[in-house]
Structure formats: structure tokens, C-alpha cells
Amino acid sequence: MRIILAGTGRTLYYLCRTFISKGWRVSMINPRAEECRELAQRLKAVVVHGALADPILLEETGALGADAFLAVSSSDADNLVSCQLAALRFGIPRVLALVNDPDNEDVFRRLGVEAFCPTPTIAGLVEQRSALDGITNLVPVAGGAVNITELELPAGAPATEQPLGRLELPEESLVACLVREGRLILPAGTVEPRPGDRLIVVTLPANHGRVLSALLGPER
Amino acid sequence: MQDKKGRMNGKYIVIVGCGRLGSYLANTLSQWGASVVIVDLHEESFKLLSPHFGGFRLTGDAVESGVMRQAKLDRADLLVAATHDDNVNLLVAQTALKVFKVPRVLARVYDPRNDDIYQELGIETICPITVAAELFLQAVTEGRLPGEER
């Protein structure tokens, strides 16, 4: 597997290190001379200094015959144009762009470039974790349409005072499993959760807050 | 320029980048009767507009589609991308064409080496250096500038 990374900063360094450890051959293109020197010293990779969307430099990084191209700079415009160049001029089969503005994820797809934006995931994690104690995990799946949340029940939480079947949860939400002292308990309606138990719940963004209130109490 | 007054009446034009080129186009097209919105990252850039400029100024980053929506790009007859960054111009031009369905889109591009790809994607690009070089060569070989009749 031969991959070309285009961009700047720590992201570029750590991605490169990860791919090298997978045994891939990595080339990089980076417009910052200082970073290029450091990257070349620290990593076993081809490092080319220059603008991301320069066709000659791309050729020097070995764009012809590369398997994948990944653009991770802080400029959405540079990421788009370098990806288009990689795909259209050099025929690289797998091309992926980081987008910094979440709105651009959809724009890039409509322009034919596959894109990912980490901002909403990070923002969601921070928001949920800072708002609620005891919530240790939150993963959006199906493109953010569904949340999977892991939470610990504190003493006095409504969910600890009755069997699961009696809890009034909003429609289209689910307690998927209960973990007690490291053991998995299937959440049948007769199971009575105790303080310290962990629940894995499946919610929609629209009912997430109501589900958490029903389980943990309204002040949450 | 007098005879061109009114020829752009009823046209809605969005110009991105208020540098020397963008401001010149905005001043002229607005004088010719078009409704012009000019977008730039920095408010100071609008100082280049003439006092007679009758259009709208919008401060914001045209790379954000939210800003383009604010400029009502979906209603534009023409978009001109004239920032100093080729890749920004190419992104803005493609977004205008494919997402906002603007019927005509022009982009200023300094580096002509990727021209073929952008032609393929339906973007009309103008490279000032190529244009200037051609005029120079014409002046050198023909001894006069095009447009000069005698």
C-alpha cells in the first residue's frame, strides 16, 4: 500500500506514523519548510516541501501509481484542489479530504470528493461529557442519526428505583444492555438496575436529553 | 464605458475577493447596471470600491457555504472568483456551479498548469499572466496592441 499525505501540523505527523506502523509506504507534501525538516528526521518517509496542489511536486511524491491520497491541511480549498488533482490528473483510486468547516462535508461530496469532518464528533463528545457526569462514552452512528451512550447510574437515579419495564422512556429509544460488576445482563423488563450499574442506551438526537432525564433524573 | 451603461440591468452578480481585480469588476459592473454583491474576508478591502459603488458588501470567508448562502448565490446570474488564492477561487467556483447552480462561473487562476482539469469540470478560468504574455507577444510581433486600428 502506497499512500500520499498532504498537509501540515501534528495531524500529519501522527497519521504518517500510524500508516508507517501498518507497513505502508508513505510520502508527504507539506508547505512549511521547518516542519518538512523535522518530519524527514523523525519518520521513514519521503517528504516533499511545497504547495499542496502543485502538479510537478505531486509527481515527485510518487503520485503516479499511488494507492491512496489524503489531504489534511487547515485550508479546505487546498484540500479540495489537491484531492481533485490526485484523482483526475494522477488517477489515484482512493482520495479523501479533511474538511474544517462542517458544512463543506456535503459540498465536497457534491463536487465528487469524499470528505470527512471530525468537528461534529468532537463537539458532540465535549458537549455530552461536560454536561453529564457518569457518561463515559458517546458514539454517533449512521452519520449522526443515532447515538450510543454508556452511562453510570448514580444513587437516587429514577432508573434505580423500579424495574426497567416500568420506566417510561420516549419512543424510539432503547436500553440495549446493563453491565453490573463487569458482567453483562440482558435488560429484560424485570431487571432492577442498581446504583453503580452501567447502561448502554440507544437514542436519537431528538430524544437524547429526555431519555437521559428519564434514567438519571430531571436535574441532569 | 458610457455606451455600456444599462447593458447589465437586471443581472445579479456575486464577486468574491475585493482586491484590485475584484473591486475593478465590482465598480464597473455596478456602473453598467448590475446588482453586485462583493464578498471579502477583510472589511478594509472594501476601501478599494469607488464611492459610487451601488452594490452590497459582505464580510466573510467565501469558503464557508453559509457565507455564500448569505450572498444569495442561488439567485446569481454570474459568479466571479477573484481572490489571491487559486485554490479558494477554484473551490468557490465549483461550489457556485454545482451546489448553487449559478449559470456562469469565472475564476481567476495564477497558475495555469491545472487549467485542463478545471475546463473539464466546467469552470472558466482566466490566467492574468497568460493573457498579459499573449498581449506582449502580439505587441512584439505585430508592432502594435490589439484594438489599436492604426
mmCIF file of C-alpha atoms in Angstrom:
data_model
loop_
_atom_site.group_PDB
_atom_site.id
_atom_site.type_symbol
_atom_site.label_atom_id
_atom_site.label_comp_id
_atom_site.label_asym_id
_atom_site.label_seq_id
_atom_site.Cartn_x
_atom_site.Cartn_y
_atom_site.Cartn_z
ATOM 1 C CA MET A 1 0.000 0.000 0.000
ATOM 2 C CA ARG A 2 1.407 3.367 -1.008
ATOM 3 C CA ILE A 3 -0.218 6.495 0.380
ATOM 4 C CA ILE A 4 0.417 10.231 -0.068
ATOM 5 C CA LEU A 5 -0.423 12.635 2.738
ATOM 6 C CA ALA A 6 -0.773 16.361 2.065
ATOM 7 C CA GLY A 7 -1.000 18.913 4.834
ATOM 8 C CA THR A 8 0.642 20.409 7.894
ATOM 9 C CA GLY A 9 0.891 20.135 11.637
ATOM 10 C CA ARG A 10 0.720 17.389 14.232
ATOM 11 C CA THR A 11 -2.143 15.625 12.451
ATOM 12 C CA LEU A 12 0.129 14.985 9.502
ATOM 13 C CA TYR A 13 2.926 13.639 11.691
ATOM 14 C CA TYR A 14 0.760 11.243 13.710
ATOM 15 C CA LEU A 15 -1.145 9.986 10.676
ATOM 16 C CA CYS A 16 2.117 9.316 8.900
ATOM 17 C CA ARG A 17 3.494 7.452 11.941
ATOM 18 C CA THR A 18 0.316 5.334 12.109
ATOM 19 C CA PHE A 19 0.451 4.377 8.445
ATOM 20 C CA ILE A 20 4.169 3.540 8.598
ATOM 21 C CA SER A 21 3.473 1.218 11.543
ATOM 22 C CA LYS A 22 0.933 -0.585 9.362
ATOM 23 C CA GLY A 23 3.747 -1.239 6.932
ATOM 24 C CA TRP A 24 2.544 1.207 4.292
ATOM 25 C CA ARG A 25 4.878 3.311 2.191
ATOM 26 C CA VAL A 26 4.185 6.954 2.928
ATOM 27 C CA SER A 27 5.074 10.140 1.039
ATOM 28 C CA MET A 28 4.209 13.590 2.316
ATOM 29 C CA ILE A 29 3.799 17.023 0.841
ATOM 30 C CA ASN A 30 3.924 19.964 3.246
ATOM 31 C CA PRO A 31 4.173 23.703 2.505
ATOM 32 C CA ARG A 32 6.081 24.519 5.737
ATOM 33 C CA ALA A 33 9.866 24.097 5.345
ATOM 34 C CA GLU A 34 10.561 23.847 9.084
ATOM 35 C CA GLU A 35 8.043 21.034 9.523
ATOM 36 C CA CYS A 36 9.430 19.214 6.491
ATOM 37 C CA ARG A 37 12.917 19.104 8.045
ATOM 38 C CA GLU A 38 11.508 17.724 11.285
ATOM 39 C CA LEU A 39 9.315 15.151 9.530
ATOM 40 C CA ALA A 40 12.221 13.928 7.412
ATOM 41 C CA GLN A 41 14.375 13.448 10.521
ATOM 42 C CA ARG A 42 11.756 11.659 12.579
ATOM 43 C CA LEU A 43 9.970 9.453 10.055
ATOM 44 C CA LYS A 44 10.944 6.954 7.414
ATOM 45 C CA ALA A 45 9.008 8.647 4.649
ATOM 46 C CA VAL A 46 9.537 10.707 1.519
ATOM 47 C CA VAL A 47 8.977 14.371 2.433
ATOM 48 C CA VAL A 48 8.438 16.967 -0.287
ATOM 49 C CA HIS A 49 8.315 20.664 0.580
ATOM 50 C CA GLY A 50 5.875 22.827 -1.372
ATOM 51 C CA ALA A 51 2.322 23.806 -2.265
ATOM 52 C CA LEU A 52 -0.293 21.068 -1.961
ATOM 53 C CA ALA A 53 -1.851 21.390 -5.395
ATOM 54 C CA ASP A 54 1.324 21.701 -7.454
ATOM 55 C CA PRO A 55 1.218 19.037 -10.202
ATOM 56 C CA ILE A 56 5.015 18.758 -10.508
ATOM 57 C CA LEU A 57 5.534 18.331 -6.766
ATOM 58 C CA LEU A 58 2.759 15.768 -6.650
ATOM 59 C CA GLU A 59 4.547 13.793 -9.317
ATOM 60 C CA GLU A 60 7.739 13.983 -7.241
ATOM 61 C CA THR A 61 5.948 12.469 -4.254
ATOM 62 C CA GLY A 62 5.148 9.487 -6.455
ATOM 63 C CA ALA A 63 1.545 10.286 -7.222
ATOM 64 C CA LEU A 64 1.565 8.088 -10.302
ATOM 65 C CA GLY A 65 0.721 4.616 -9.122
ATOM 66 C CA ALA A 66 -0.099 5.576 -5.514
ATOM 67 C CA ASP A 67 -2.994 3.690 -3.909
ATOM 68 C CA ALA A 68 -4.405 6.473 -1.753
ATOM 69 C CA PHE A 69 -4.237 10.227 -1.230
ATOM 70 C CA LEU A 70 -5.247 12.027 1.941
ATOM 71 C CA ALA A 71 -5.362 15.836 2.326
ATOM 72 C CA VAL A 72 -5.381 17.120 5.912
ATOM 73 C CA SER A 73 -4.338 20.781 5.742
ATOM 74 C CA SER A 74 -6.151 23.547 7.592
ATOM 75 C CA SER A 75 -7.374 25.029 4.284
ATOM 76 C CA ASP A 76 -10.495 23.393 2.857
ATOM 77 C CA ALA A 77 -9.715 24.916 -0.546
ATOM 78 C CA ASP A 78 -6.206 23.396 -0.649
ATOM 79 C CA ASN A 79 -7.604 20.027 0.414
ATOM 80 C CA LEU A 80 -10.258 20.054 -2.314
ATOM 81 C CA VAL A 81 -7.983 21.083 -5.154
ATOM 82 C CA SER A 82 -5.148 18.714 -4.217
ATOM 83 C CA CYS A 83 -7.623 15.811 -3.999
ATOM 84 C CA GLN A 84 -9.099 16.643 -7.397
ATOM 85 C CA LEU A 85 -5.626 16.797 -8.863
ATOM 86 C CA ALA A 86 -4.726 13.443 -7.269
ATOM 87 C CA ALA A 87 -7.854 11.791 -8.641
ATOM 88 C CA LEU A 88 -8.200 13.452 -12.050
ATOM 89 C CA ARG A 89 -4.579 14.019 -13.109
ATOM 90 C CA PHE A 90 -2.876 11.076 -11.420
ATOM 91 C CA GLY A 91 -5.752 8.590 -11.250
ATOM 92 C CA ILE A 92 -5.203 7.738 -7.584
ATOM 93 C CA PRO A 93 -8.103 5.390 -6.809
ATOM 94 C CA ARG A 94 -8.787 6.301 -3.168
ATOM 95 C CA VAL A 95 -8.859 10.026 -2.346
ATOM 96 C CA LEU A 96 -10.048 11.564 0.911
ATOM 97 C CA ALA A 97 -10.160 15.189 2.138
ATOM 98 C CA LEU A 98 -10.383 16.554 5.634
ATOM 99 C CA VAL A 99 -12.824 19.435 5.841
ATOM 100 C CA ASN A 100 -12.533 22.025 8.577
ATOM 101 C CA ASP A 101 -15.939 23.659 8.044
ATOM 102 C CA PRO A 102 -18.605 21.007 8.797
ATOM 103 C CA ASP A 103 -20.860 22.485 6.081
ATOM 104 C CA ASN A 104 -18.223 21.642 3.499
ATOM 105 C CA GLU A 105 -18.545 17.889 4.083
ATOM 106 C CA ASP A 106 -21.697 17.846 1.963
ATOM 107 C CA VAL A 107 -20.311 20.394 -0.527
ATOM 108 C CA PHE A 108 -17.222 18.252 -1.192
ATOM 109 C CA ARG A 109 -19.339 15.132 -1.746
ATOM 110 C CA ARG A 110 -21.399 17.011 -4.310
ATOM 111 C CA LEU A 111 -18.159 18.021 -6.032
ATOM 112 C CA GLY A 112 -17.159 14.355 -6.197
ATOM 113 C CA VAL A 113 -14.543 14.337 -3.431
ATOM 114 C CA GLU A 114 -15.037 12.099 -0.424
ATOM 115 C CA ALA A 115 -14.663 14.160 2.744
ATOM 116 C CA PHE A 116 -14.746 13.767 6.498
ATOM 117 C CA CYS A 117 -15.124 16.359 9.213
ATOM 118 C CA PRO A 118 -14.086 15.492 12.775
ATOM 119 C CA THR A 119 -15.556 18.676 14.265
ATOM 120 C CA PRO A 120 -19.152 17.472 14.945
ATOM 121 C CA THR A 121 -17.937 14.258 16.626
ATOM 122 C CA ILE A 122 -15.537 16.149 18.888
ATOM 123 C CA ALA A 123 -18.104 18.845 19.644
ATOM 124 C CA GLY A 124 -20.698 16.162 20.496
ATOM 125 C CA LEU A 125 -18.290 14.351 22.816
ATOM 126 C CA VAL A 126 -17.290 17.513 24.626
ATOM 127 C CA GLU A 127 -20.872 18.699 24.953
ATOM 128 C CA GLN A 128 -22.138 15.405 26.341
ATOM 129 C CA ARG A 129 -19.221 14.807 28.662
ATOM 130 C CA SER A 130 -19.171 18.248 30.166
ATOM 131 C CA ALA A 131 -22.944 18.347 30.634
ATOM 132 C CA LEU A 132 -23.336 14.961 32.310
ATOM 133 C CA ASP A 133 -21.243 13.222 34.932
ATOM 134 C CA GLY A 134 -21.041 9.482 34.632
ATOM 135 C CA ILE A 135 -21.358 9.474 30.875
ATOM 136 C CA THR A 136 -18.229 7.844 29.644
ATOM 137 C CA ASN A 137 -18.875 7.175 26.047
ATOM 138 C CA LEU A 138 -20.925 8.538 23.218
ATOM 139 C CA VAL A 139 -20.678 7.367 19.659
ATOM 140 C CA PRO A 140 -22.769 8.773 16.846
ATOM 141 C CA VAL A 141 -23.585 6.070 14.284
ATOM 142 C CA ALA A 142 -25.446 6.109 10.970
ATOM 143 C CA GLY A 143 -23.946 9.510 10.165
ATOM 144 C CA GLY A 144 -25.069 11.046 13.466
ATOM 145 C CA ALA A 145 -28.714 9.873 13.189
ATOM 146 C CA VAL A 146 -28.356 7.543 16.200
ATOM 147 C CA ASN A 147 -26.353 7.879 19.453
ATOM 148 C CA ILE A 148 -24.984 5.042 21.529
ATOM 149 C CA THR A 149 -24.277 6.228 25.069
ATOM 150 C CA GLU A 150 -22.796 4.490 28.048
ATOM 151 C CA LEU A 151 -23.774 5.885 31.453
ATOM 152 C CA GLU A 152 -23.304 5.013 35.095
ATOM 153 C CA LEU A 153 -26.345 5.149 37.379
ATOM 154 C CA PRO A 154 -25.806 7.292 40.475
ATOM 155 C CA ALA A 155 -27.630 6.581 43.761
ATOM 156 C CA GLY A 156 -31.133 8.008 43.650
ATOM 157 C CA ALA A 157 -31.432 7.947 39.840
ATOM 158 C CA PRO A 158 -35.018 7.143 38.758
ATOM 159 C CA ALA A 159 -33.765 4.092 36.881
ATOM 160 C CA THR A 160 -32.545 2.504 40.138
ATOM 161 C CA GLU A 161 -35.922 2.692 41.842
ATOM 162 C CA GLN A 162 -38.002 0.405 39.638
ATOM 163 C CA PRO A 163 -37.703 -2.488 37.200
ATOM 164 C CA LEU A 164 -36.660 -1.482 33.671
ATOM 165 C CA GLY A 165 -40.076 -2.441 32.276
ATOM 166 C CA ARG A 166 -41.774 0.234 34.383
ATOM 167 C CA LEU A 167 -39.539 3.070 33.227
ATOM 168 C CA GLU A 168 -41.269 5.447 30.869
ATOM 169 C CA LEU A 169 -38.767 6.023 28.076
ATOM 170 C CA PRO A 170 -39.516 8.075 24.966
ATOM 171 C CA GLU A 171 -40.394 6.085 21.851
ATOM 172 C CA GLU A 172 -37.525 5.154 19.562
ATOM 173 C CA SER A 173 -35.073 4.728 22.416
ATOM 174 C CA LEU A 174 -33.683 1.560 23.936
ATOM 175 C CA VAL A 175 -31.708 0.330 26.929
ATOM 176 C CA ALA A 176 -29.541 -2.089 24.981
ATOM 177 C CA CYS A 177 -27.677 -3.687 27.867
ATOM 178 C CA LEU A 178 -26.765 -3.412 31.513
ATOM 179 C CA VAL A 179 -23.298 -4.036 32.901
ATOM 180 C CA ARG A 180 -23.005 -4.967 36.589
ATOM 181 C CA GLU A 181 -19.549 -5.561 38.110
ATOM 182 C CA GLY A 182 -18.130 -6.303 34.692
ATOM 183 C CA ARG A 183 -20.871 -8.825 33.824
ATOM 184 C CA LEU A 184 -23.366 -8.314 31.019
ATOM 185 C CA ILE A 185 -27.034 -8.583 31.987
ATOM 186 C CA LEU A 186 -29.663 -8.583 29.249
ATOM 187 C CA PRO A 187 -32.073 -5.774 30.098
ATOM 188 C CA ALA A 188 -35.355 -7.708 30.438
ATOM 189 C CA GLY A 189 -38.290 -5.706 31.822
ATOM 190 C CA THR A 190 -37.958 -7.385 35.232
ATOM 191 C CA VAL A 191 -34.314 -6.393 35.780
ATOM 192 C CA GLU A 192 -33.923 -3.832 38.563
ATOM 193 C CA PRO A 193 -30.903 -1.591 37.953
ATOM 194 C CA ARG A 194 -28.784 -0.668 40.985
ATOM 195 C CA PRO A 195 -26.575 2.351 41.651
ATOM 196 C CA GLY A 196 -23.201 1.779 40.030
ATOM 197 C CA ASP A 197 -24.658 -0.262 37.158
ATOM 198 C CA ARG A 198 -23.742 0.922 33.676
ATOM 199 C CA LEU A 199 -26.364 1.147 30.944
ATOM 200 C CA ILE A 200 -25.778 1.234 27.216
ATOM 201 C CA VAL A 201 -28.601 3.217 25.668
ATOM 202 C CA VAL A 202 -29.537 3.847 22.066
ATOM 203 C CA THR A 203 -31.160 7.226 21.400
ATOM 204 C CA LEU A 204 -31.935 9.679 18.620
ATOM 205 C CA PRO A 205 -30.553 13.230 18.794
ATOM 206 C CA ALA A 206 -34.185 14.403 19.195
ATOM 207 C CA ASN A 207 -34.932 12.309 22.303
ATOM 208 C CA HIS A 208 -31.423 12.005 23.786
ATOM 209 C CA GLY A 209 -31.994 14.592 26.512
ATOM 210 C CA ARG A 210 -35.385 13.146 27.520
ATOM 211 C CA VAL A 211 -34.004 9.601 27.730
ATOM 212 C CA LEU A 212 -31.165 10.744 29.993
ATOM 213 C CA SER A 213 -33.622 12.665 32.206
ATOM 214 C CA ALA A 214 -35.861 9.590 32.484
ATOM 215 C CA LEU A 215 -32.928 7.423 33.580
ATOM 216 C CA LEU A 216 -30.867 9.841 35.650
ATOM 217 C CA GLY A 217 -33.389 12.418 36.871
ATOM 218 C CA PRO A 218 -34.623 15.800 35.652
ATOM 219 C CA GLU A 219 -31.824 17.942 37.070
ATOM 220 C CA ARG A 220 -29.394 16.391 34.621
ATOM 221 C CA MET B 1 -17.684 52.926 -20.945
ATOM 222 C CA GLN B 2 -20.609 55.336 -21.411
ATOM 223 C CA ASP B 3 -22.299 53.198 -24.091
ATOM 224 C CA LYS B 4 -22.224 50.159 -21.838
ATOM 225 C CA LYS B 5 -24.372 51.757 -19.148
ATOM 226 C CA GLY B 6 -27.503 49.710 -18.627
ATOM 227 C CA ARG B 7 -26.330 46.656 -20.530
ATOM 228 C CA MET B 8 -26.206 44.635 -17.285
ATOM 229 C CA ASN B 9 -29.589 45.846 -15.981
ATOM 230 C CA GLY B 10 -31.401 43.147 -14.006
ATOM 231 C CA LYS B 11 -28.305 40.940 -13.673
ATOM 232 C CA TYR B 12 -27.322 39.708 -10.228
ATOM 233 C CA ILE B 13 -23.578 39.202 -9.841
ATOM 234 C CA VAL B 14 -21.556 37.899 -6.901
ATOM 235 C CA ILE B 15 -17.840 38.758 -6.807
ATOM 236 C CA VAL B 16 -15.552 37.041 -4.317
ATOM 237 C CA GLY B 17 -12.358 38.891 -3.392
ATOM 238 C CA CYS B 18 -12.134 42.692 -3.235
ATOM 239 C CA GLY B 19 -8.560 43.157 -4.388
ATOM 240 C CA ARG B 20 -7.599 45.256 -7.395
ATOM 241 C CA LEU B 21 -9.328 42.927 -9.877
ATOM 242 C CA GLY B 22 -12.428 42.235 -7.795
ATOM 243 C CA SER B 23 -13.001 45.879 -6.902
ATOM 244 C CA TYR B 24 -12.475 46.997 -10.511
ATOM 245 C CA LEU B 25 -15.029 44.468 -11.762
ATOM 246 C CA ALA B 26 -17.471 45.366 -8.967
ATOM 247 C CA ASN B 27 -17.227 49.108 -9.699
ATOM 248 C CA THR B 28 -17.631 48.613 -13.442
ATOM 249 C CA LEU B 29 -20.421 46.023 -13.403
ATOM 250 C CA SER B 30 -22.381 48.053 -10.890
ATOM 251 C CA GLN B 31 -21.959 51.117 -13.117
ATOM 252 C CA TRP B 32 -23.285 49.057 -16.039
ATOM 253 C CA GLY B 33 -26.483 48.423 -14.105
ATOM 254 C CA ALA B 34 -25.924 45.036 -12.452
ATOM 255 C CA SER B 35 -26.831 44.318 -8.824
ATOM 256 C CA VAL B 36 -23.471 43.398 -7.342
ATOM 257 C CA VAL B 37 -22.591 41.699 -4.060
ATOM 258 C CA ILE B 38 -18.894 41.716 -3.230
ATOM 259 C CA VAL B 39 -17.503 39.343 -0.590
ATOM 260 C CA ASP B 40 -14.168 39.677 1.194
ATOM 261 C CA LEU B 41 -12.600 38.329 4.391
ATOM 262 C CA HIS B 42 -11.445 41.770 5.490
ATOM 263 C CA GLU B 43 -13.585 44.852 5.750
ATOM 264 C CA GLU B 44 -10.636 47.165 4.933
ATOM 265 C CA SER B 45 -10.519 45.676 1.428
ATOM 266 C CA PHE B 46 -13.767 47.477 0.573
ATOM 267 C CA LYS B 47 -11.816 50.752 0.610
ATOM 268 C CA LEU B 48 -10.890 49.915 -2.989
ATOM 269 C CA LEU B 49 -14.527 50.310 -4.077
ATOM 270 C CA SER B 50 -15.485 53.612 -5.682
ATOM 271 C CA PRO B 51 -17.738 55.979 -3.718
ATOM 272 C CA HIS B 52 -20.335 55.429 -6.480
ATOM 273 C CA PHE B 53 -20.418 51.658 -5.986
ATOM 274 C CA GLY B 54 -24.108 50.886 -5.521
ATOM 275 C CA GLY B 55 -23.912 47.212 -4.539
ATOM 276 C CA PHE B 56 -23.640 45.298 -1.277
ATOM 277 C CA ARG B 57 -20.505 44.498 0.719
ATOM 278 C CA LEU B 58 -20.389 41.209 2.644
ATOM 279 C CA THR B 59 -17.567 40.472 5.083
ATOM 280 C CA GLY B 60 -16.900 36.747 5.416
ATOM 281 C CA ASP B 61 -14.998 33.698 4.192
ATOM 282 C CA ALA B 62 -16.402 32.538 0.864
ATOM 283 C CA VAL B 63 -15.023 29.044 1.544
ATOM 284 C CA GLU B 64 -17.885 28.689 4.052
ATOM 285 C CA SER B 65 -21.039 27.809 2.170
ATOM 286 C CA GLY B 66 -23.021 29.643 4.870
ATOM 287 C CA VAL B 67 -21.443 32.892 3.686
ATOM 288 C CA MET B 68 -22.278 32.061 0.061
ATOM 289 C CA ARG B 69 -25.873 31.407 1.066
ATOM 290 C CA GLN B 70 -25.916 34.830 2.748
ATOM 291 C CA ALA B 71 -24.766 36.324 -0.565
ATOM 292 C CA LYS B 72 -27.891 34.691 -2.124
ATOM 293 C CA LEU B 73 -25.683 32.863 -4.583
ATOM 294 C CA ASP B 74 -28.579 30.619 -5.633
ATOM 295 C CA ARG B 75 -30.119 33.663 -7.358
ATOM 296 C CA ALA B 76 -26.940 34.881 -9.090
ATOM 297 C CA ASP B 77 -26.568 35.050 -12.875
ATOM 298 C CA LEU B 78 -22.787 35.143 -12.602
ATOM 299 C CA LEU B 79 -20.087 34.447 -10.028
ATOM 300 C CA VAL B 80 -16.561 35.795 -10.329
ATOM 301 C CA ALA B 81 -13.918 34.266 -8.029
ATOM 302 C CA ALA B 82 -11.097 36.808 -7.800
ATOM 303 C CA THR B 83 -9.269 36.202 -4.501
ATOM 304 C CA HIS B 84 -5.479 35.936 -4.364
ATOM 305 C CA ASP B 85 -5.637 32.195 -3.619
ATOM 306 C CA ASP B 86 -6.102 29.948 -6.684
ATOM 307 C CA ASN B 87 -7.491 27.077 -4.648
ATOM 308 C CA VAL B 88 -10.021 29.290 -2.891
ATOM 309 C CA ASN B 89 -11.154 30.556 -6.302
ATOM 310 C CA LEU B 90 -11.477 27.014 -7.608
ATOM 311 C CA LEU B 91 -13.427 25.846 -4.544
ATOM 312 C CA VAL B 92 -15.762 28.844 -4.644
ATOM 313 C CA ALA B 93 -16.284 28.471 -8.407
ATOM 314 C CA GLN B 94 -17.139 24.768 -8.168
ATOM 315 C CA THR B 95 -19.470 25.302 -5.225
ATOM 316 C CA ALA B 96 -21.242 28.051 -7.172
ATOM 317 C CA LEU B 97 -21.612 25.853 -10.240
ATOM 318 C CA LYS B 98 -22.535 22.502 -8.695
ATOM 319 C CA VAL B 99 -24.239 23.388 -5.404
ATOM 320 C CA PHE B 100 -25.818 26.784 -6.068
ATOM 321 C CA LYS B 101 -26.382 26.125 -9.814
ATOM 322 C CA VAL B 102 -25.071 29.509 -10.912
ATOM 323 C CA PRO B 103 -25.326 29.503 -14.736
ATOM 324 C CA ARG B 104 -21.949 31.155 -15.381
ATOM 325 C CA VAL B 105 -18.842 30.989 -13.263
ATOM 326 C CA LEU B 106 -15.457 32.616 -13.852
ATOM 327 C CA ALA B 107 -12.310 32.096 -11.790
ATOM 328 C CA ARG B 108 -9.025 33.973 -11.790
ATOM 329 C CA VAL B 109 -6.167 31.479 -11.573
ATOM 330 C CA TYR B 110 -2.497 32.491 -11.381
ATOM 331 C CA ASP B 111 -1.070 29.042 -12.082
ATOM 332 C CA PRO B 112 -2.310 27.806 -15.470
ATOM 333 C CA ARG B 113 -0.899 24.281 -15.092
ATOM 334 C CA ASN B 114 -4.141 22.767 -13.825
ATOM 335 C CA ASP B 115 -6.313 24.552 -16.390
ATOM 336 C CA ASP B 116 -7.234 21.393 -18.304
ATOM 337 C CA ILE B 117 -8.772 19.822 -15.205
ATOM 338 C CA TYR B 118 -10.882 22.876 -14.472
ATOM 339 C CA GLN B 119 -12.087 23.177 -18.044
ATOM 340 C CA GLU B 120 -13.182 19.564 -17.699
ATOM 341 C CA LEU B 121 -15.101 20.419 -14.526
ATOM 342 C CA GLY B 122 -16.914 23.257 -16.296
ATOM 343 C CA ILE B 123 -15.086 26.192 -14.704
ATOM 344 C CA GLU B 124 -13.965 29.006 -16.982
ATOM 345 C CA THR B 125 -10.580 30.160 -15.772
ATOM 346 C CA ILE B 126 -8.698 33.320 -16.674
ATOM 347 C CA CYS B 127 -4.986 33.444 -16.048
ATOM 348 C CA PRO B 128 -3.760 37.078 -15.941
ATOM 349 C CA ILE B 129 -0.166 36.099 -16.700
ATOM 350 C CA THR B 130 -1.090 34.113 -19.807
ATOM 351 C CA VAL B 131 -3.330 36.958 -21.002
ATOM 352 C CA ALA B 132 -0.612 39.568 -20.403
ATOM 353 C CA ALA B 133 2.045 37.404 -22.024
ATOM 354 C CA GLU B 134 -0.084 36.958 -25.146
ATOM 355 C CA LEU B 135 -0.639 40.714 -25.414
ATOM 356 C CA PHE B 136 3.077 41.331 -25.009
ATOM 357 C CA LEU B 137 3.946 38.781 -27.684
ATOM 358 C CA GLN B 138 1.346 40.217 -30.025
ATOM 359 C CA ALA B 139 2.727 43.723 -29.463
ATOM 360 C CA VAL B 140 6.233 42.463 -30.124
ATOM 361 C CA THR B 141 5.408 40.554 -33.311
ATOM 362 C CA GLU B 142 2.865 42.944 -34.800
ATOM 363 C CA GLY B 143 4.314 46.189 -33.562
ATOM 364 C CA ARG B 144 1.024 47.382 -32.127
ATOM 365 C CA LEU B 145 -1.501 46.423 -29.466
ATOM 366 C CA PRO B 146 -4.732 44.626 -30.439
ATOM 367 C CA GLY B 147 -7.600 47.107 -30.605
ATOM 368 C CA GLU B 148 -5.342 49.859 -31.923
ATOM 369 C CA GLU B 149 -6.511 50.224 -35.502
ATOM 370 C CA ARG B 150 -3.845 52.406 -36.981
#
